[in-house]
Coordinates of C-alpha atoms and ligand atoms in Angstrom, one line a residue:
X1 CA -153.0 -19.7 47.5
X2 CA -150.0 -20.7 45.4
X3 CA -150.7 -22.1 41.9
X4 CA -148.5 -24.7 40.5
X5 CA -145.5 -24.4 38.1
X6 CA -145.7 -23.1 34.7
X7 CA -145.4 -25.5 31.7
X8 CA -143.2 -24.3 28.9
X9 CA -145.2 -23.5 25.7
X10 CA -143.6 -22.7 22.4
X11 CA -145.6 -21.0 19.6
X12 CA -146.1 -23.0 16.6
X13 CA -146.2 -21.8 13.0
X14 CA -149.4 -21.4 10.9
X15 CA -152.8 -19.8 12.0
X16 CA -155.4 -21.1 14.4
X17 CA -159.1 -21.3 13.6
X18 CA -161.4 -19.8 16.2
X19 CA -162.5 -22.1 18.9
X20 CA -165.9 -23.3 18.9
X21 CA -167.4 -24.9 22.0
X22 CA -170.8 -26.4 23.0
X23 CA -172.6 -24.1 25.3
X24 CA -175.0 -25.6 27.9
X25 CA -177.3 -22.6 28.1
X26 CA -178.1 -22.3 24.3
X27 CA -177.5 -26.1 23.6
X28 CA -175.4 -25.1 20.7
X29 CA -171.8 -25.3 19.5
X30 CA -170.9 -21.7 19.0
X31 CA -167.6 -19.9 18.2
X32 CA -165.9 -18.3 21.4
X33 CA -165.0 -14.7 20.8
X34 CA -162.7 -13.6 23.3
X35 CA -160.9 -10.2 23.1
X36 CA -157.2 -10.0 23.3
X37 CA -157.6 -11.4 26.9
X38 CA -159.7 -14.5 27.2
X39 CA -161.4 -14.9 30.6
X40 CA -162.0 -18.5 32.0
X41 CA -163.1 -19.6 35.3
X42 CA -163.0 -23.3 36.1
X43 CA -164.5 -24.9 39.2
X44 CA -161.7 -26.3 41.4
X45 CA -161.5 -29.2 43.8
X46 CA -163.1 -29.7 47.2
X47 CA -159.7 -31.1 48.8
X48 CA -161.1 -33.8 51.1
X49 CA -159.6 -36.7 49.0
X50 CA -157.1 -37.1 46.3
X51 CA -157.8 -36.1 42.6
X52 CA -159.4 -38.9 40.7
X53 CA -159.3 -39.6 36.8
X54 CA -162.8 -37.9 36.5
X55 CA -161.4 -34.6 38.0
X56 CA -158.2 -34.9 35.9
X57 CA -160.4 -35.3 32.7
X58 CA -162.3 -32.2 33.4
X59 CA -159.2 -30.2 34.0
X60 CA -157.7 -31.6 30.9
X61 CA -160.7 -30.4 28.7
X62 CA -160.3 -26.9 29.9
X63 CA -156.5 -27.1 29.6
X64 CA -157.1 -27.6 25.9
X65 CA -159.3 -24.5 25.9
X66 CA -156.5 -22.5 27.4
X67 CA -154.0 -24.0 24.8
X68 CA -156.2 -23.4 21.8
X69 CA -156.8 -19.8 22.8
X70 CA -153.1 -19.2 23.5
X71 CA -152.3 -20.8 20.0
X72 CA -154.8 -18.2 18.5
X73 CA -152.7 -15.4 20.2
X74 CA -155.0 -14.7 23.2
X75 CA -153.7 -13.9 26.7
X76 CA -155.7 -16.3 28.8
X77 CA -156.7 -15.0 32.4
X78 CA -157.5 -18.4 33.9
X79 CA -158.9 -18.5 37.5
X80 CA -159.7 -21.6 39.5
X81 CA -160.9 -21.9 43.0
X82 CA -160.4 -24.5 45.9
X83 CA -163.4 -25.1 48.0
X84 CA -161.3 -25.4 51.2
X85 CA -164.1 -25.2 53.5
X86 CA -167.5 -27.0 52.9
X87 CA -169.6 -29.9 54.3
X88 CA -167.8 -32.7 52.6
X89 CA -164.4 -31.6 53.7
X90 CA -165.6 -31.1 57.3
X91 CA -167.4 -34.5 57.3
X92 CA -164.3 -36.3 56.2
X93 CA -162.1 -34.5 58.6
X94 CA -164.5 -35.4 61.4
X95 CA -164.8 -39.0 60.3
X96 CA -161.0 -39.4 60.1
X97 CA -160.3 -37.4 63.4
X98 CA -158.2 -35.0 61.2
X99 CA -157.9 -31.3 61.3
X100 CA -160.0 -30.0 58.3
X101 CA -157.4 -27.2 57.5
X102 CA -154.5 -29.6 57.3
X103 CA -156.5 -32.2 55.3
X104 CA -157.4 -29.4 52.7
X105 CA -153.8 -28.4 52.5
X106 CA -152.5 -31.9 52.0
X107 CA -154.9 -32.7 49.3
X108 CA -154.4 -29.4 47.6
X109 CA -150.8 -30.0 47.4
X110 CA -151.2 -33.4 46.0
X111 CA -153.6 -31.8 43.4
X112 CA -150.9 -29.4 42.4
X113 CA -148.5 -32.2 41.9
X114 CA -151.0 -34.3 39.9
X115 CA -151.8 -31.1 37.6
X116 CA -148.0 -30.6 37.2
X117 CA -147.4 -34.1 36.3
X118 CA -150.3 -34.1 33.5
X119 CA -148.6 -30.8 32.1
X120 CA -152.0 -28.8 32.9
X121 CA -151.3 -25.1 32.4
X122 CA -151.7 -23.5 35.7
X123 CA -154.3 -21.0 36.6
X124 CA -153.2 -17.3 36.9
X125 CA -155.1 -17.2 40.1
X126 CA -155.6 -20.2 42.4
X127 CA -157.9 -19.1 45.0
X128 CA -159.1 -20.7 48.3
X129 CA -162.6 -20.0 49.9
X130 CA -161.0 -19.4 53.2
X131 CA -158.5 -16.7 52.0
X132 CA -161.6 -15.0 50.3
X133 CA -163.9 -14.7 53.3
X134 CA -164.0 -11.0 53.4
X135 CA -164.8 -10.6 49.5
X136 CA -167.5 -13.5 49.6
X137 CA -169.3 -11.8 52.7
X138 CA -169.0 -8.5 51.0
X139 CA -170.9 -9.7 47.8
X140 CA -173.5 -11.5 50.0
X141 CA -173.9 -8.0 51.9
X142 CA -174.6 -6.3 48.6
X143 CA -177.0 -8.9 47.5
X144 CA -178.8 -8.6 50.6
X145 CA -179.0 -4.7 50.6
X146 CA -180.2 -4.9 46.8
X147 CA -183.2 -7.1 47.8
X148 CA -181.8 -10.2 45.7
X149 CA -181.2 -11.9 49.0
X150 CA -183.2 -12.3 52.2
X151 CA -182.8 -13.7 55.7
X152 CA -184.8 -16.9 56.6
X153 CA -187.3 -16.5 59.4
X154 CA -185.6 -18.6 61.8
X155 CA -184.8 -17.1 65.2
X156 CA -181.8 -19.3 65.9
X157 CA -180.1 -19.4 62.6
X158 CA -181.2 -16.5 60.4
X159 CA -179.2 -17.6 57.4
X160 CA -179.2 -15.7 54.1
X161 CA -180.6 -17.0 50.9
X162 CA -180.5 -16.0 47.2
X163 CA -184.1 -15.2 46.0
X164 CA -184.5 -16.9 42.6
X165 CA -186.8 -14.2 41.4
X166 CA -184.0 -11.6 41.7
X167 CA -183.1 -12.0 38.0
X168 CA -185.6 -12.3 35.4
X169 CA -184.3 -15.3 33.6
X170 CA -183.3 -17.4 36.5
X171 CA -182.9 -21.0 35.0
X172 CA -181.6 -20.0 31.6
X173 CA -178.2 -21.7 32.2
X174 CA -179.4 -25.3 32.9
X175 CA -182.8 -24.9 31.2
X176 CA -184.3 -27.4 33.8
X177 CA -187.8 -27.3 35.0
X178 CA -188.9 -26.6 38.6
X179 CA -189.2 -30.4 39.4
X180 CA -185.7 -31.1 38.2
X181 CA -184.3 -28.2 39.9
X182 CA -185.8 -29.2 43.3
X183 CA -184.6 -32.7 42.8
X184 CA -181.1 -31.7 42.0
X185 CA -180.9 -29.1 44.6
X186 CA -181.8 -31.9 47.3
X187 CA -179.2 -34.1 45.8
X188 CA -176.3 -31.7 45.5
X189 CA -176.0 -29.8 48.8
X190 CA -179.2 -27.7 48.7
X191 CA -182.1 -27.7 51.3
X192 CA -185.3 -27.5 49.5
X193 CA -187.5 -28.7 52.4
X194 CA -186.2 -26.0 54.8
X195 CA -189.3 -24.2 56.2
X196 CA -189.8 -20.5 55.4
X197 CA -187.8 -20.3 52.1
X198 CA -189.5 -18.3 49.5
X199 CA -188.6 -20.8 46.9
X200 CA -187.6 -24.3 47.8
X201 CA -184.4 -24.1 45.5
X202 CA -183.3 -20.8 46.9
X203 CA -179.5 -21.3 47.6
X204 CA -177.8 -20.6 50.8
X205 CA -175.5 -17.5 50.7
X206 CA -174.4 -17.1 54.3
X207 CA -174.7 -19.8 57.1
X208 CA -174.7 -18.3 60.5
X209 CA -172.3 -19.9 62.8
X210 CA -173.2 -23.3 64.3
X211 CA -171.4 -24.7 67.3
X212 CA -168.3 -26.7 66.4
X213 CA -168.1 -25.5 62.9
X214 CA -165.6 -23.1 61.6
X215 CA -167.0 -19.5 61.1
X216 CA -165.6 -16.1 60.2
X217 CA -166.6 -12.6 61.6
X218 CA -168.4 -10.5 58.9
X219 CA -171.0 -7.6 58.8
X220 CA -173.6 -10.3 58.2
X221 CA -172.8 -11.9 61.6
X222 CA -170.4 -14.7 62.3
X223 CA -170.8 -17.4 59.9
X224 CA -169.6 -19.1 56.6
X225 CA -170.5 -18.8 52.9
X226 CA -172.7 -21.0 50.8
X227 CA -170.9 -22.9 48.0
X228 CA -172.1 -21.1 44.8
X229 CA -171.2 -17.4 46.1
X230 CA -167.7 -18.5 46.7
X231 CA -167.3 -19.1 43.1
X232 CA -169.2 -16.0 42.0
X233 CA -167.0 -13.6 44.2
X234 CA -163.8 -15.3 43.3
X235 CA -164.6 -15.0 39.5
X236 CA -166.2 -11.5 39.6
X237 CA -163.3 -9.9 41.6
X238 CA -160.7 -11.2 39.3
X239 CA -162.1 -11.7 35.8
X240 CA -164.7 -9.0 35.8
X241 CA -168.6 -8.9 35.2
X242 CA -168.6 -10.9 32.1
X243 CA -166.3 -13.9 31.4
X244 CA -165.9 -16.1 28.1
X245 CA -166.0 -19.6 29.8
X246 CA -167.5 -21.0 32.9
X247 CA -166.3 -24.4 33.2
X248 CA -166.7 -27.6 35.3
X249 CA -168.2 -31.1 35.1
X250 CA -171.7 -31.7 34.2
X251 CA -172.5 -32.3 37.8
X252 CA -172.3 -28.4 38.3
X253 CA -174.8 -27.5 35.7
X254 CA -177.4 -27.2 38.5
X255 CA -177.6 -25.8 41.1
X256 CA -173.8 -24.6 41.2
X257 CA -173.4 -22.8 37.9
X258 CA -177.2 -21.6 37.7
X259 CA -176.7 -19.9 41.0
X260 CA -173.1 -18.5 40.2
X261 CA -174.7 -16.9 37.2
X262 CA -177.6 -15.5 39.1
X263 CA -175.6 -14.1 42.0
X264 CA -173.3 -12.4 39.5
X265 CA -176.1 -11.1 37.2
X266 CA -178.2 -9.8 40.3
X267 CA -175.1 -7.9 41.4
X268 CA -174.0 -6.4 38.1
X269 CA -177.2 -6.3 36.2
X270 CA -175.3 -7.8 33.2
X271 CA -176.4 -10.8 31.4
X272 CA -175.1 -13.4 30.7
X273 CA -172.4 -13.7 33.3
X274 CA -170.5 -16.3 31.0
X275 CA -170.7 -16.2 27.2
X276 CA -170.2 -20.1 27.4
X277 CA -171.1 -22.5 30.1
X278 CA -169.1 -25.6 29.3
X279 CA -169.5 -28.9 31.1
X280 CA -167.3 -32.0 30.7
X281 CA -168.9 -35.5 30.8
X282 CA -168.8 -37.7 34.0
X283 CA -166.1 -40.3 34.1
X284 CA -167.2 -43.7 35.5
X285 CA -165.0 -46.6 36.4
X286 CA -165.9 -49.9 34.4
X287 CA -169.3 -48.7 34.1
X288 CA -170.1 -47.7 37.5
X289 CA -170.2 -44.0 38.9
X290 CA -166.8 -43.6 40.7
X291 CA -167.7 -43.1 44.3
X292 CA -166.0 -43.1 47.8
X293 CA -168.6 -45.5 49.1
X294 CA -168.0 -48.1 46.2
X295 CA -164.3 -47.7 46.7
X296 CA -163.8 -47.7 43.0
X297 CA -161.8 -44.5 42.7
X298 CA -158.8 -44.3 40.3
X299 CA -156.4 -41.6 41.7
X300 CA -153.9 -39.8 39.5
X301 CA -151.3 -39.9 42.3
X302 CA -151.8 -43.8 42.6
X303 CA -151.1 -44.0 38.7
X304 CA -148.1 -41.8 39.3
X305 CA -146.9 -44.1 42.1
X306 CA -147.4 -47.1 39.9
X307 CA -144.9 -45.3 37.5
X308 CA -147.5 -45.0 34.7
X309 CA -146.4 -42.3 32.5
X310 CA -148.6 -39.3 32.9
X311 CA -148.5 -38.7 29.3
X312 CA -150.3 -42.0 28.8
X313 CA -152.8 -40.9 31.4
X314 CA -153.4 -37.8 29.4
X315 CA -153.7 -39.6 25.9
X316 CA -156.0 -42.2 27.5
X317 CA -158.4 -39.2 28.6
X318 CA -158.0 -37.4 25.5
X319 CA -159.0 -40.5 23.5
X320 CA -162.6 -39.8 24.5
X321 CA -164.7 -36.8 23.8
X322 CA -164.8 -34.2 26.5
X323 CA -168.5 -33.9 26.9
X324 CA -169.1 -37.8 26.6
X325 CA -170.0 -39.5 29.9
X326 CA -167.6 -42.3 29.8
X327 CA -165.9 -45.1 31.5
X328 CA -162.3 -45.5 32.6
X329 CA -161.0 -49.0 31.6
X330 CA -157.8 -50.5 32.2
X331 CA -157.7 -51.1 28.4
X332 CA -157.9 -47.4 27.7
X333 CA -154.5 -47.0 29.5
X334 CA -152.9 -49.9 27.6
X335 CA -154.0 -48.4 24.2
X336 CA -152.6 -45.0 25.3
X337 CA -149.3 -46.6 26.2
X338 CA -148.9 -48.3 22.8
X339 CA -149.9 -45.0 21.1
X340 CA -147.4 -42.9 23.2
X341 CA -144.6 -45.4 22.2
X342 CA -145.5 -45.3 18.5
X343 CA -145.7 -41.4 18.5
X344 CA -142.4 -41.2 20.4
X345 CA -140.8 -43.6 17.7
X346 CA -142.0 -41.9 14.8
X347 CA -141.3 -38.2 16.0
X348 CA -137.7 -39.4 16.8
X349 CA -137.1 -40.4 13.2
X350 CA -134.6 -38.5 11.0
X351 CA -137.3 -37.6 8.6
X352 CA -141.1 -38.1 7.9
X353 CA -144.0 -37.0 5.8
X354 CA -144.6 -33.1 5.6
X355 CA -146.2 -32.1 8.9
X356 CA -148.1 -29.0 8.0
X357 CA -151.3 -30.7 6.8
X358 CA -151.4 -32.9 10.1
X359 CA -150.9 -29.8 12.2
X360 CA -153.7 -27.9 10.4
X361 CA -156.0 -30.9 10.9
X362 CA -155.0 -31.1 14.7
X363 CA -155.9 -27.5 15.0
X364 CA -159.2 -27.8 13.1
X365 CA -160.4 -30.8 14.9
X366 CA -159.5 -29.4 18.4
X367 CA -161.1 -26.1 17.4
X368 CA -164.4 -27.9 16.6
X369 CA -165.7 -28.3 20.1
X370 CA -162.5 -29.9 21.2
X371 CA -162.6 -33.2 19.0
X372 CA -159.6 -34.7 20.6
X373 CA -160.4 -38.2 19.4
X374 CA -160.2 -36.8 15.8
X375 CA -157.1 -35.0 16.7
X376 CA -155.3 -38.1 17.9
X377 CA -156.4 -40.0 14.8
X378 CA -154.9 -37.3 12.6
X379 CA -151.6 -37.8 14.5
X380 CA -151.9 -41.5 14.2
X381 CA -152.2 -41.4 10.3
X382 CA -149.0 -39.3 10.1
X383 CA -147.4 -41.8 12.4
X384 CA -148.3 -44.8 10.3
X385 CA -147.0 -43.1 7.4
X386 CA -143.7 -42.0 9.0
X387 CA -143.2 -45.5 10.1
X388 CA -143.2 -46.8 6.5
X389 CA -139.9 -44.7 6.2
X390 CA -141.2 -43.0 3.0
X391 CA -141.4 -39.6 4.4
X392 CA -138.4 -37.4 3.4
X393 CA -138.9 -34.2 5.4
X394 CA -136.1 -33.8 8.0
X395 CA -138.1 -31.0 9.8
X396 CA -141.3 -32.9 10.0
X397 CA -140.9 -35.0 13.2
X398 CA -139.5 -32.1 15.3
X399 CA -142.4 -29.9 13.9
X400 CA -145.2 -32.3 14.8
X401 CA -143.6 -33.2 18.2
X402 CA -143.8 -29.3 19.1
X403 CA -147.4 -29.1 17.8
X404 CA -148.5 -32.1 19.9
X405 CA -146.8 -30.6 22.9
X406 CA -148.4 -27.1 22.4
X407 CA -151.9 -28.1 21.4
X408 CA -152.4 -31.5 23.2
X409 CA -150.1 -30.9 26.2
X410 CA -148.4 -34.4 25.3
X411 CA -144.5 -34.2 25.9
X412 CA -143.0 -36.9 23.6
Ligands
LIG501 N1 -165.2 -27.5 44.6 C1 -166.5 -27.9 43.8 C2 -166.5 -26.9 42.5 S1 -166.6 -25.2 43.1 C3 -166.3 -29.4 43.1 O1 -167.3 -29.8 42.6 N2 -165.3 -30.0 43.6 S2 -165.0 -31.5 43.3 O2 -163.7 -31.9 43.8 O3 -166.2 -32.3 43.5 O4 -165.0 -31.6 41.6 C4 -163.8 -31.0 41.1 C5 -164.2 -30.7 39.5 O5 -164.3 -32.2 38.9 C6 -165.5 -30.2 39.2 O6 -165.4 -29.4 38.1 C7 -166.5 -31.4 39.0 O7 -167.7 -31.1 38.0 C8 -165.5 -32.4 38.3 N3 -165.7 -33.8 38.5 C9 -166.1 -34.5 39.8 N4 -166.4 -35.6 39.5 C10 -166.2 -35.9 38.1 C11 -166.1 -37.1 37.4 N5 -166.5 -38.3 38.0 N6 -165.8 -37.0 36.0 C12 -165.6 -35.8 35.5 N7 -165.4 -34.7 36.2 C13 -165.9 -34.8 37.5
LIG502 ZN1 -167.3 -23.7 41.6

């Protein structure tokens, strides 16, 4: 499907340190080491509702990764999916007497607008599950042929499952024990209690057509794919067998990214599928998990409608560390609005303190596992100095504004 509009990006002078990121699989902050092209796959939305501030925080974290790699001179091949057919979308459409295709299109269009407003660099490939049916079913066919997958013994619906024993090190991505895996599988769309599975956590690869559900023809029989294999196929077919970063929120650590890796590795025989598995923290609202049932969702589009400057939203989210579970509060936005005004004022002055040192600190903090709170503090320090009017460098305000734009994505 169509991605969103590009964001202008100008190179900034000076050199960038290599980006270090926390990797869930090793539990360590390790340097990323991409070649001339860095390869990143970030799990996209399930478009049954508008983009909330938690989704936005996750995409902003990976936008920083994208920006830092580009600053370091890499071409970034960035791929993101849209889960435009899955249970939550079908359930919502049914509840609201809506057409699931139209619902998905509408929310995806809103998501594009939200991402553009937040100045998130667009993925090079923005790919829906529905448009990828042929390649997904082909991958499932290969897993079945290789013995990594099996058909469940159910005469009515012989669905296809991934056998967790297909790869020697299944579980390496999350590091979770069997009980935790089973509990999370039940919580996040799996079916550990279905009879006749080889292992309770084995994940669905192909669901044979049920009455009143959308389905597609394939060599496996008419049906639709499981969730994890959608991302595995879309990533493998565009980015290749091994990628630099697999990203998403921490709710995707298990089963989603564990199985994405297992599908890919069972198919290619190469380990690891991703050199870094990166997981953003969960955003709650005033301390409570954001959920539709509680009705406590803060939508990016609602903030836009309220004429909140998206750059303030961006700054409010970047004021927290990307991996920290944290709460969205009204005060965060107020603080970000004050900060934005102060930065705008200081970078519009005729002169300021030399900017090189602050730009170097911005880069160093961000390269250190995306420490955006420290990066913002470095800019704050320059802004405080500049507002005393003692700085005399006429280039500095413009130079810093350009660096803030390129590295933090905040247009002043
Ligand atoms: N379509 C799948 C991924 S293939 C999915 O999880 N969609 S989603 O719409 O539920 O979430 C989109 C992205 O936002 C995912 O990376 C998810 O991990 C992340 N996310 C969801 N809720 C939150 C939250 N409260 N805080 C931070 N990130 C979140
Ligand atoms: Zn995914």
